[in-house]
Coordinates of C-alpha atoms in Angstrom, one line a residue:
M350 CA -22.9 -30.2 -17.2
R351 CA -21.5 -31.3 -13.9
T352 CA -18.1 -30.1 -14.9
Y353 CA -19.5 -26.7 -15.9
L354 CA -21.4 -26.3 -12.6
G355 CA -18.2 -27.3 -10.7
E356 CA -16.2 -24.6 -12.5
F357 CA -19.0 -22.1 -12.0
F358 CA -19.2 -22.6 -8.2
S359 CA -15.4 -22.9 -7.9
G360 CA -15.1 -19.5 -9.7
R361 CA -17.7 -18.0 -7.3
Q362 CA -15.8 -19.4 -4.3
R363 CA -12.6 -17.9 -5.6
A364 CA -14.1 -14.5 -6.1
F365 CA -15.6 -14.5 -2.6
Y366 CA -12.4 -15.4 -0.9
V367 CA -10.1 -13.2 -3.0
R368 CA -12.4 -10.1 -2.6
G369 CA -12.8 -10.8 1.1
Y370 CA -9.0 -11.1 1.5
F371 CA -8.3 -7.8 -0.2
A372 CA -11.2 -6.0 1.5
L373 CA -9.8 -7.1 4.8
L374 CA -6.3 -6.0 3.8
L375 CA -7.6 -2.5 2.9
L376 CA -9.6 -2.3 6.2
V377 CA -6.4 -3.1 8.2
G378 CA -4.6 -0.4 6.3
L379 CA -7.3 2.1 7.1
L380 CA -7.1 1.2 10.7
C381 CA -3.3 1.4 11.0
F382 CA -2.1 4.2 8.7
R383 CA -2.4 6.9 11.4
D384 CA -0.1 5.1 13.8
Y385 CA 3.4 5.4 12.4
G386 CA 6.0 8.1 12.8
V387 CA 8.0 10.0 10.1
S388 CA 11.1 8.2 8.7
W389 CA 14.4 9.8 7.7
D390 CA 13.6 10.1 4.0
E391 CA 10.1 11.4 3.9
E392 CA 10.9 15.1 4.0
V393 CA 13.7 14.7 1.5
L394 CA 11.4 12.9 -0.9
R395 CA 8.6 15.5 -0.5
S396 CA 11.2 18.3 -1.2
N397 CA 12.3 16.5 -4.3
A398 CA 8.7 16.2 -5.5
M399 CA 8.2 19.9 -4.9
V400 CA 11.2 20.7 -7.1
S401 CA 9.5 18.8 -10.0
A402 CA 6.1 20.4 -9.2
K403 CA 7.7 23.9 -9.4
Y404 CA 9.3 23.0 -12.7
I405 CA 6.1 21.7 -14.3
A406 CA 4.1 24.6 -12.9
G407 CA 6.7 27.1 -14.2
M408 CA 6.3 25.6 -17.7
V409 CA 2.5 25.7 -17.7
A410 CA 1.8 28.9 -15.7
P411 CA 5.0 30.9 -14.9
A412 CA 3.2 34.0 -13.6
W413 CA 1.1 31.9 -11.2
T414 CA 4.1 29.9 -10.0
A415 CA 6.0 33.1 -9.2
R416 CA 3.2 34.2 -6.9
Q417 CA 3.0 30.9 -4.9
P418 CA 4.7 31.3 -1.4
K419 CA 5.3 27.5 -1.1
F420 CA 7.5 27.6 -4.2
A421 CA 9.6 30.6 -3.0
T422 CA 12.0 28.3 -1.0
V423 CA 12.0 25.4 -3.4
H424 CA 15.1 24.8 -5.4
A425 CA 15.1 25.0 -9.2
I426 CA 15.4 21.6 -10.9
E427 CA 18.7 22.6 -12.5
G428 CA 21.4 21.5 -10.0
N429 CA 19.0 19.7 -7.7
R430 CA 21.1 17.0 -6.0
D431 CA 18.2 14.5 -5.9
N432 CA 17.4 14.6 -9.6
D433 CA 18.4 11.0 -10.0
H434 CA 15.4 10.0 -7.7
G435 CA 12.2 9.5 -9.7
V436 CA 9.1 11.3 -8.5
L437 CA 6.4 9.1 -10.0
F438 CA 4.9 8.4 -6.6
E439 CA 5.9 11.5 -4.6
L440 CA 4.7 14.0 -7.2
P441 CA 1.1 12.9 -7.3
V442 CA 1.0 12.9 -3.5
V443 CA 2.2 16.5 -3.4
V444 CA -0.3 17.5 -6.1
L445 CA -3.2 15.6 -4.3
A446 CA -2.3 17.4 -1.1
K447 CA -2.6 20.7 -2.9
V448 CA -5.9 19.8 -4.5
L449 CA -7.3 18.7 -1.1
G450 CA -6.1 21.9 0.6
V451 CA -3.8 20.0 3.0
N452 CA -1.6 22.6 4.7
D453 CA -0.6 21.1 8.1
S454 CA 2.4 18.7 8.1
R455 CA 0.4 16.1 10.1
D456 CA -2.3 15.9 7.5
Y457 CA 0.2 15.7 4.7
Y458 CA 2.1 12.8 6.2
L459 CA -1.0 10.9 7.1
L460 CA -2.1 11.3 3.5
R461 CA 1.3 10.1 2.3
H462 CA 1.2 7.1 4.6
L463 CA -2.2 6.0 3.3
A464 CA -1.0 6.5 -0.3
V465 CA 2.1 4.3 0.3
F466 CA -0.1 1.6 1.8
L467 CA -2.5 1.6 -1.2
V468 CA 0.4 1.1 -3.6
F469 CA 1.7 -1.7 -1.4
A470 CA -1.8 -3.3 -1.5
G471 CA -1.6 -3.1 -5.3
G472 CA 1.8 -4.9 -5.1
V473 CA 0.2 -7.6 -2.9
W474 CA -2.5 -8.0 -5.6
A475 CA 0.2 -8.3 -8.3
L476 CA 2.0 -11.0 -6.2
Y477 CA -1.2 -12.9 -5.8
R478 CA -1.8 -12.9 -9.6
L479 CA 1.8 -13.8 -10.2
G480 CA 1.8 -16.6 -7.6
S481 CA -1.5 -18.0 -9.0
R482 CA 0.1 -18.3 -12.4
Y483 CA 3.5 -19.6 -11.2
L484 CA 2.1 -22.2 -8.8
R485 CA -1.1 -22.8 -10.9
S486 CA -3.5 -22.3 -8.1
W487 CA -5.3 -19.2 -6.8
R488 CA -5.1 -20.6 -3.3
W489 CA -1.3 -20.9 -3.5
G490 CA -1.3 -17.4 -4.9
L491 CA -3.2 -16.1 -1.9
L492 CA -0.9 -17.9 0.5
V493 CA 2.2 -16.4 -1.2
S494 CA 0.8 -12.9 -1.1
F495 CA -0.3 -13.3 2.5
G496 CA 3.4 -14.1 3.3
L497 CA 4.2 -10.6 2.2
V498 CA 1.6 -9.1 4.4
L499 CA 2.7 -11.3 7.3
S500 CA 6.3 -10.1 7.1
P501 CA 6.5 -7.6 10.0
R502 CA 9.1 -5.2 8.6
F503 CA 7.4 -5.0 5.2
F504 CA 4.0 -4.4 6.8
A505 CA 5.3 -1.5 8.9
E506 CA 7.3 0.0 6.0
S507 CA 4.2 -0.3 3.8
F508 CA 3.0 2.9 5.5
Y509 CA 6.0 5.2 5.2
N510 CA 8.7 3.8 2.9
G511 CA 7.7 5.5 -0.3
T512 CA 10.8 4.4 -2.2
D513 CA 11.6 0.8 -1.5
I514 CA 8.1 -0.5 -0.8
V515 CA 6.6 1.4 -3.7
F516 CA 9.4 0.1 -5.9
L517 CA 8.8 -3.4 -4.6
A518 CA 5.1 -3.1 -5.6
L519 CA 5.8 -1.7 -9.1
F520 CA 8.6 -4.2 -9.8
T521 CA 6.2 -7.0 -8.8
L522 CA 3.6 -5.6 -11.1
G523 CA 6.3 -5.5 -13.9
A524 CA 7.1 -9.1 -13.3
Y525 CA 3.4 -10.0 -13.5
T526 CA 2.9 -8.1 -16.8
L527 CA 6.0 -9.8 -18.1
T528 CA 4.5 -13.3 -17.4
R529 CA 1.3 -12.3 -19.1
L530 CA 3.3 -11.2 -22.1
L531 CA 5.3 -14.5 -22.2
R532 CA 2.2 -16.6 -21.8
R533 CA 0.2 -14.9 -24.6
P534 CA 2.3 -12.5 -26.5
S535 CA 0.5 -9.5 -28.0
L536 CA 1.3 -6.0 -28.9
A537 CA -1.2 -4.6 -26.4
R538 CA 0.4 -6.7 -23.6
A539 CA 3.9 -5.5 -24.7
A540 CA 2.7 -1.9 -24.4
V541 CA 1.2 -2.5 -20.9
H542 CA 4.4 -4.2 -19.8
G543 CA 6.4 -1.2 -21.1
L544 CA 4.2 1.1 -19.0
A545 CA 4.7 -1.1 -15.9
T546 CA 8.5 -1.2 -16.4
A547 CA 8.6 2.6 -16.9
A548 CA 6.7 3.1 -13.6
A549 CA 9.3 1.1 -11.8
V550 CA 12.1 3.0 -13.4
D551 CA 10.5 6.3 -12.5
V552 CA 10.6 5.4 -8.9
R553 CA 14.0 3.9 -8.8
I554 CA 16.4 3.7 -11.7
L555 CA 17.2 0.2 -10.7
G556 CA 14.0 -0.7 -12.5
V557 CA 16.2 -1.1 -15.6
L558 CA 16.7 -4.7 -14.3
L559 CA 13.2 -5.3 -15.5
V560 CA 14.4 -4.4 -19.0
A561 CA 17.2 -7.0 -18.8
L562 CA 14.8 -9.6 -17.4
T563 CA 12.3 -8.9 -20.2
V564 CA 14.8 -9.1 -23.0
G565 CA 16.3 -12.3 -21.6
M566 CA 13.0 -14.0 -21.0
L567 CA 11.7 -13.1 -24.5
L568 CA 14.8 -14.6 -26.0
L569 CA 14.3 -17.7 -23.8
E570 CA 10.7 -17.9 -24.9
S571 CA 11.7 -17.6 -28.5
G572 CA 14.3 -20.4 -28.2
F573 CA 12.3 -22.9 -26.0
G574 CA 8.6 -21.8 -26.0
A575 CA 8.0 -20.7 -29.6
T576 CA 6.6 -23.5 -31.8
G577 CA 7.0 -21.8 -35.2
R578 CA 8.1 -18.8 -37.1
P579 CA 4.8 -16.9 -36.7
R580 CA 5.1 -17.0 -32.9
R581 CA 8.8 -15.9 -33.0
W582 CA 7.8 -13.1 -35.3
L583 CA 5.1 -12.0 -32.8
L584 CA 7.7 -12.1 -30.0
A585 CA 10.0 -9.9 -32.0
R586 CA 7.3 -7.4 -32.7
A587 CA 6.2 -7.4 -29.0
L588 CA 9.8 -6.6 -28.0
A589 CA 9.9 -3.8 -30.5
V590 CA 6.7 -2.3 -29.1
Y591 CA 8.0 -2.7 -25.6
L592 CA 11.3 -1.0 -26.4
T593 CA 9.3 1.8 -28.1
V594 CA 6.8 2.4 -25.3
L595 CA 9.3 2.1 -22.5
P596 CA 11.5 5.2 -23.1
V597 CA 8.6 7.4 -24.0
A598 CA 6.8 6.4 -20.8
V599 CA 10.0 6.8 -18.7
V600 CA 10.6 10.3 -19.9
A601 CA 6.9 11.3 -19.5
G602 CA 6.9 10.2 -15.9
W603 CA 10.2 11.8 -14.9
P604 CA 10.3 15.6 -15.3
Y605 CA 14.1 15.8 -14.8
L606 CA 14.5 14.0 -18.1
W607 CA 12.3 16.4 -20.2
A608 CA 15.0 18.9 -21.0
A609 CA 17.6 16.4 -22.2
P610 CA 16.3 12.8 -22.0
V611 CA 19.4 10.9 -23.0
Q612 CA 22.0 13.0 -21.2
H613 CA 20.0 13.3 -18.0
F614 CA 19.1 9.6 -17.9
G615 CA 22.7 8.7 -18.5
D616 CA 23.8 11.0 -15.7
A617 CA 21.3 9.4 -13.3
L618 CA 22.4 5.9 -14.2
L619 CA 26.0 6.8 -13.8
R620 CA 25.4 8.4 -10.4
F621 CA 23.5 5.3 -9.3
S622 CA 26.3 2.9 -10.5
R623 CA 28.9 4.9 -8.6
Y624 CA 26.7 5.7 -5.6
T625 CA 28.8 6.7 -2.5
A626 CA 26.8 9.6 -1.3
W627 CA 26.2 8.2 2.2
D628 CA 29.4 7.7 4.2
G629 CA 27.8 7.0 7.6
H630 CA 28.4 4.2 10.0
M631 CA 26.2 1.3 11.1
L632 CA 26.0 -1.3 13.8
Y633 CA 26.4 -4.7 12.2
L634 CA 27.2 -8.0 14.0
G635 CA 28.1 -6.0 17.1
R636 CA 30.6 -3.7 15.4
I637 CA 30.4 -0.1 14.1
I638 CA 31.2 -0.4 10.4
A639 CA 31.4 2.3 7.7
A640 CA 28.8 2.0 4.9
R641 CA 31.6 2.0 2.3
Q642 CA 33.3 -0.9 3.9
L643 CA 30.6 -3.4 4.3
P644 CA 31.5 -7.1 4.1
W645 CA 30.0 -9.2 1.3
H646 CA 27.6 -11.0 3.6
Y647 CA 25.8 -7.9 4.9
A648 CA 22.7 -8.3 2.7
P649 CA 22.4 -12.1 3.0
V650 CA 22.7 -12.0 6.8
W651 CA 20.1 -9.2 7.1
I652 CA 17.7 -11.2 4.8
F653 CA 18.2 -14.3 7.0
V654 CA 17.7 -12.7 10.4
T655 CA 14.6 -10.6 9.4
T656 CA 12.7 -13.3 7.4
P657 CA 10.4 -15.8 9.2
L658 CA 12.1 -19.2 9.5
A659 CA 9.3 -21.0 7.8
Y660 CA 9.6 -18.8 4.8
T661 CA 13.4 -19.3 4.7
A662 CA 13.1 -23.1 5.0
A663 CA 10.5 -23.3 2.2
F664 CA 12.6 -20.9 0.0
L665 CA 15.6 -23.2 0.3
L666 CA 13.5 -26.2 -0.6
G667 CA 12.1 -24.3 -3.5
V668 CA 15.5 -23.2 -4.8
G669 CA 16.7 -26.8 -4.4
G670 CA 13.7 -28.1 -6.4
V671 CA 14.3 -25.6 -9.2
L672 CA 18.0 -26.4 -9.5
V673 CA 17.4 -30.1 -9.5
A674 CA 14.8 -29.8 -12.3
L675 CA 17.1 -27.5 -14.3
L676 CA 20.2 -29.7 -13.8
R677 CA 18.5 -33.1 -14.3
R678 CA 16.7 -32.3 -17.6
P679 CA 17.6 -28.7 -18.5
I680 CA 16.2 -28.7 -22.1
A681 CA 13.0 -30.6 -21.2
H682 CA 12.4 -28.3 -18.2
L683 CA 12.9 -25.1 -20.2
R684 CA 10.5 -26.3 -22.8
T685 CA 7.7 -26.0 -20.2
F686 CA 6.3 -22.6 -19.3
E687 CA 6.7 -23.3 -15.6
G688 CA 10.3 -24.1 -16.2
R689 CA 11.0 -20.8 -17.9
L690 CA 9.2 -19.0 -15.0
D691 CA 11.6 -20.8 -12.7
V692 CA 14.4 -19.1 -14.5
L693 CA 12.6 -15.7 -14.2
I694 CA 11.9 -16.0 -10.5
L695 CA 15.4 -17.3 -9.7
G696 CA 17.0 -14.5 -11.7
W697 CA 14.8 -11.9 -10.1
F698 CA 16.0 -13.0 -6.6
S699 CA 19.6 -13.8 -7.2
L700 CA 20.9 -11.3 -9.8
P701 CA 20.4 -8.1 -7.7
I702 CA 22.1 -9.7 -4.7
L703 CA 25.0 -10.9 -6.7
L704 CA 25.4 -7.5 -8.3
V705 CA 25.5 -5.8 -4.9
I706 CA 28.1 -8.2 -3.7
G707 CA 30.1 -8.2 -6.9
L708 CA 30.1 -4.4 -7.3
H709 CA 30.6 -3.7 -3.6
S710 CA 27.5 -1.4 -3.7
V711 CA 26.8 0.9 -0.8
I712 CA 23.6 -0.2 1.0
Y713 CA 22.5 0.7 4.5
D714 CA 19.5 0.5 6.8
G715 CA 19.4 -3.3 6.7
W716 CA 18.6 -4.6 3.2
R717 CA 15.9 -2.1 2.2
H718 CA 17.6 -1.3 -1.1
L719 CA 17.0 -5.0 -2.0
Y720 CA 13.4 -5.3 -0.8
F721 CA 12.2 -5.8 -4.3
V722 CA 13.7 -9.3 -4.4
Y723 CA 11.5 -10.4 -1.5
P724 CA 8.4 -11.3 -3.6
A725 CA 10.7 -13.7 -5.6
L726 CA 11.8 -15.2 -2.3
L727 CA 8.2 -15.8 -1.3
L728 CA 7.4 -17.3 -4.7
L729 CA 10.2 -19.7 -4.4
A730 CA 9.1 -20.5 -0.9
G731 CA 5.7 -21.2 -2.3
R732 CA 7.3 -23.5 -4.8
G733 CA 9.1 -25.3 -2.0
A734 CA 6.0 -25.7 0.1
Q735 CA 4.1 -27.0 -2.9
L736 CA 6.8 -29.5 -3.7
L737 CA 6.7 -30.8 -0.2
W738 CA 2.9 -31.0 -0.2
H739 CA 2.8 -32.9 -3.5
A740 CA 5.5 -35.2 -2.2
G741 CA 3.1 -36.1 0.6
R742 CA 0.9 -38.0 -1.8
R743 CA 3.7 -40.6 -2.5
G744 CA 3.6 -42.4 0.8
V745 CA 2.5 -42.4 4.5
L746 CA 5.9 -41.1 5.8
L747 CA 6.1 -38.3 3.3
R748 CA 2.5 -37.4 4.0
R749 CA 3.2 -37.2 7.7
L750 CA 6.2 -35.1 7.1
A751 CA 4.3 -32.7 4.9
V752 CA 1.5 -32.3 7.4
A753 CA 3.9 -31.8 10.2
A754 CA 5.8 -29.1 8.2
A755 CA 2.5 -27.4 7.4
V756 CA 1.5 -27.4 11.0
V757 CA 4.8 -26.0 12.2
A758 CA 4.7 -23.3 9.4
G759 CA 1.1 -22.4 10.4
L760 CA 2.0 -22.1 14.0
E761 CA 5.0 -19.8 13.2
M762 CA 2.8 -17.6 11.0
A763 CA 0.2 -17.4 13.8
Y764 CA 3.0 -16.6 16.3
T765 CA 4.4 -13.9 13.9
A766 CA 1.0 -12.3 13.6
G767 CA 0.6 -12.2 17.4
R768 CA 4.0 -10.6 17.8
M769 CA 3.1 -8.0 15.1
V770 CA 0.0 -7.1 17.1
G771 CA 2.0 -6.8 20.3
A772 CA 4.7 -4.7 18.7
H773 CA 2.5 -2.3 16.8
P774 CA 3.4 0.3 15.6
Q775 CA 7.0 -0.7 15.9
E776 CA 6.9 -3.8 13.7
Q777 CA 9.9 -2.5 11.8
V778 CA 12.4 -3.8 14.5
Y779 CA 11.4 -7.5 13.9
F780 CA 14.0 -10.2 14.0
S781 CA 12.8 -13.7 13.2
F782 CA 14.7 -15.9 15.7
L783 CA 17.3 -13.9 17.5
P784 CA 16.7 -13.3 21.2
P785 CA 16.0 -9.7 22.0
G786 CA 19.3 -9.1 23.9
T787 CA 21.3 -10.6 21.0
A788 CA 19.5 -8.7 18.3
G789 CA 19.9 -5.4 20.1
R790 CA 23.6 -6.0 20.6
L791 CA 24.4 -7.1 17.0
F792 CA 22.1 -5.0 14.8
E793 CA 20.5 -1.6 14.5
C794 CA 16.9 -1.6 15.5
D795 CA 14.9 1.6 14.8
Y796 CA 17.2 3.0 12.2
W797 CA 14.2 4.8 10.6
G798 CA 13.6 6.8 13.8
L799 CA 9.8 6.2 13.9
S800 CA 9.7 5.6 17.7
Y801 CA 10.5 9.2 18.3
R802 CA 6.9 10.1 17.6
Q803 CA 5.8 7.7 20.3
G804 CA 8.2 9.3 22.8
L805 CA 7.2 12.8 21.9
E806 CA 3.5 12.1 22.3
W807 CA 4.1 10.5 25.7
I808 CA 6.0 13.6 26.9
A809 CA 3.1 15.9 25.6
R810 CA 0.5 13.8 27.5
H811 CA 2.5 13.6 30.8
D812 CA 4.0 17.2 31.0
S813 CA 1.7 20.2 30.8
A814 CA 4.5 22.7 30.8
P815 CA 4.0 25.4 28.1
V816 CA 7.6 24.8 26.8
L817 CA 9.2 21.4 26.5
G818 CA 12.9 21.4 25.7
V819 CA 14.0 18.2 24.0
A820 CA 17.2 16.9 22.4
A821 CA 18.4 13.6 20.8
P822 CA 21.6 12.2 19.3
N823 CA 20.3 13.6 16.0
D824 CA 17.8 16.4 16.4
G825 CA 16.6 15.9 12.9
L826 CA 14.6 12.9 14.0
I827 CA 12.8 14.9 16.6
E828 CA 12.0 17.6 14.1
K829 CA 10.7 15.1 11.5
N830 CA 8.5 13.3 14.0
L831 CA 7.1 16.5 15.5
A832 CA 5.5 17.0 12.1
L833 CA 3.1 14.3 13.0
V834 CA 2.4 15.4 16.5
R835 CA -0.9 17.3 16.9
R836 CA -0.4 21.0 16.3
P837 CA -1.2 22.3 19.8
D838 CA 1.3 19.9 21.3
R839 CA 3.8 20.4 18.5
L840 CA 4.1 24.2 19.3
R841 CA 5.1 23.5 22.9
F842 CA 8.3 21.6 21.9
R843 CA 11.7 23.3 21.5
L844 CA 14.8 21.8 20.1
V845 CA 17.7 22.8 22.4
G846 CA 21.1 21.6 23.1
A847 CA 21.5 18.4 25.1
A848 CA 22.9 20.3 28.1
R849 CA 19.8 22.5 28.3
A850 CA 17.1 19.9 27.4
R851 CA 14.5 18.8 29.9
Y852 CA 14.1 15.5 27.9
Y853 CA 16.6 13.5 26.0
L854 CA 15.4 10.8 23.6
S855 CA 17.4 8.1 22.0
A856 CA 16.5 5.1 19.7
Y857 CA 20.0 3.5 20.1
R858 CA 20.7 3.4 16.4
T859 CA 24.5 3.1 16.8
H860 CA 24.5 3.2 20.6
P861 CA 23.4 -0.2 21.8
A862 CA 24.9 0.3 25.3
P863 CA 23.0 1.9 28.2
Y864 CA 23.4 5.7 28.7
P865 CA 25.3 7.0 31.7
D866 CA 23.4 8.5 34.6
S867 CA 24.6 11.9 33.7
I868 CA 22.1 11.9 30.7
G869 CA 19.2 11.8 33.1
R870 CA 16.8 9.3 34.6
E871 CA 14.9 7.0 32.2
I872 CA 11.2 7.8 32.7
Y873 CA 9.7 6.1 29.6
R874 CA 10.7 3.2 27.3
V875 CA 9.3 2.0 24.0
R876 CA 9.6 -1.8 23.7
A877 CA 8.8 -4.2 20.8
Y878 CA 9.5 -7.9 20.5
G879 CA 11.3 -7.6 23.9
L880 CA 13.7 -5.1 22.4
R881 CA 14.4 -1.6 23.9
V882 CA 13.5 0.6 21.0
L883 CA 13.5 4.1 22.5
S884 CA 14.2 5.7 25.8
V885 CA 13.1 9.0 27.2
F886 CA 15.4 10.5 29.8
R887 CA 14.6 13.4 32.1
R888 CA 17.4 15.5 33.5
P889 CA 17.2 16.1 37.3
G890 CA 16.1 19.6 38.3
R891 CA 14.5 20.4 34.9

């Protein structure tokens, strides 16, 4: 009776804290989603979704589609250069905006930013469930998921990065549904996992990595976890259901595939494997480097300098613990479910990075294309922290070491949270330990261009002129961020040449050095974490 009551009250305690945690997360999102600018990709992703919307509408109601003025300038899906980008997230946002009667660009982007955050919150929930299962404690699961929220760059991008953050969330969901399938195989769970995998693929084709992980883990489960022929037969049937549901769901969620599923999917996969579309240049380690000539260490270095040090230390400890367990008694460790999960999490983190390095893949804007491995890093960090905490039970010295490490990690997390509040809404320029001067000299800061919104709104508040001529190193960033400026102020701005502009704005993407006096006098500066993120210059006499 006492055990039953203990479990009952423990369950109520868990429900209270978990619900409170996610309610607070949603509240923070509702308070913050209006604060961020428009990133490089958002208009492109919206346009790509409109192509699919026009295609679907043309199939259902061709006469109505021909009368819609919004579709008049939208490209046909045939020959659309972005067909290899899935629209599973962007298309519903476009449709929802239409249903809600959203016509102004500001309202659309605010709706989109809220939608991105809600998907991110779903990914946090999936990481909590996955961490609870992997570390066998709901408290550890909450701590791991909180590590994702308390990662400044990821928090900021959870409001506007509708590709990499949404893919991270769906990939994490797919990893969670995979662990459910491995733990208790059933045909229903196989079908659910097929749907989760398809959702990831329909956002980024790189979701096919989930297919490889699924097949590999089911084989591992069959070899080391199955205790008899009936269970192996169930695993085989589950794999068959998964491989049946998956392609159907992928095609259903990706309109580009409808006309010729096999051919178009093959074309998209081939284009992804040979991706060289962006041939720009980036500031990396103090040098301007072409995207197609990145050194092998580009992604590892970016991961290291943008991840809180406590997470990195715990991650290294966790990887060490996993490798020691696998090397010391490989067969015995793989015969445990936790041991097989070690293989899944380690493969989730390491294989994509090794593929990028081995294939010399073109990545840019930091390591955003690899963001989906970050939940695996946090899970392994949780493994390392748990190992150290449990080791503290073996003696006084180890206990003191564990307590000291927990205190230091807690202080760093509190410090990171404080820095996030101070940097808001420019958390995306976070560096974990580099001094501001060093970070600004070695790496790109606001490569998304979000700070331009803050600069434009400052100009609108401080200059009442009916016409405001503005320019930037790339005027596209001004045009994109004007979409979020309130309409009366937006109509006052004019994009003009740099020589005729009253104001010149720069976020120093590949220009870390100060500008010459000829560009004008700096009258406003956006700073975050001690970094100069954006400057507004005013030309004399204008």
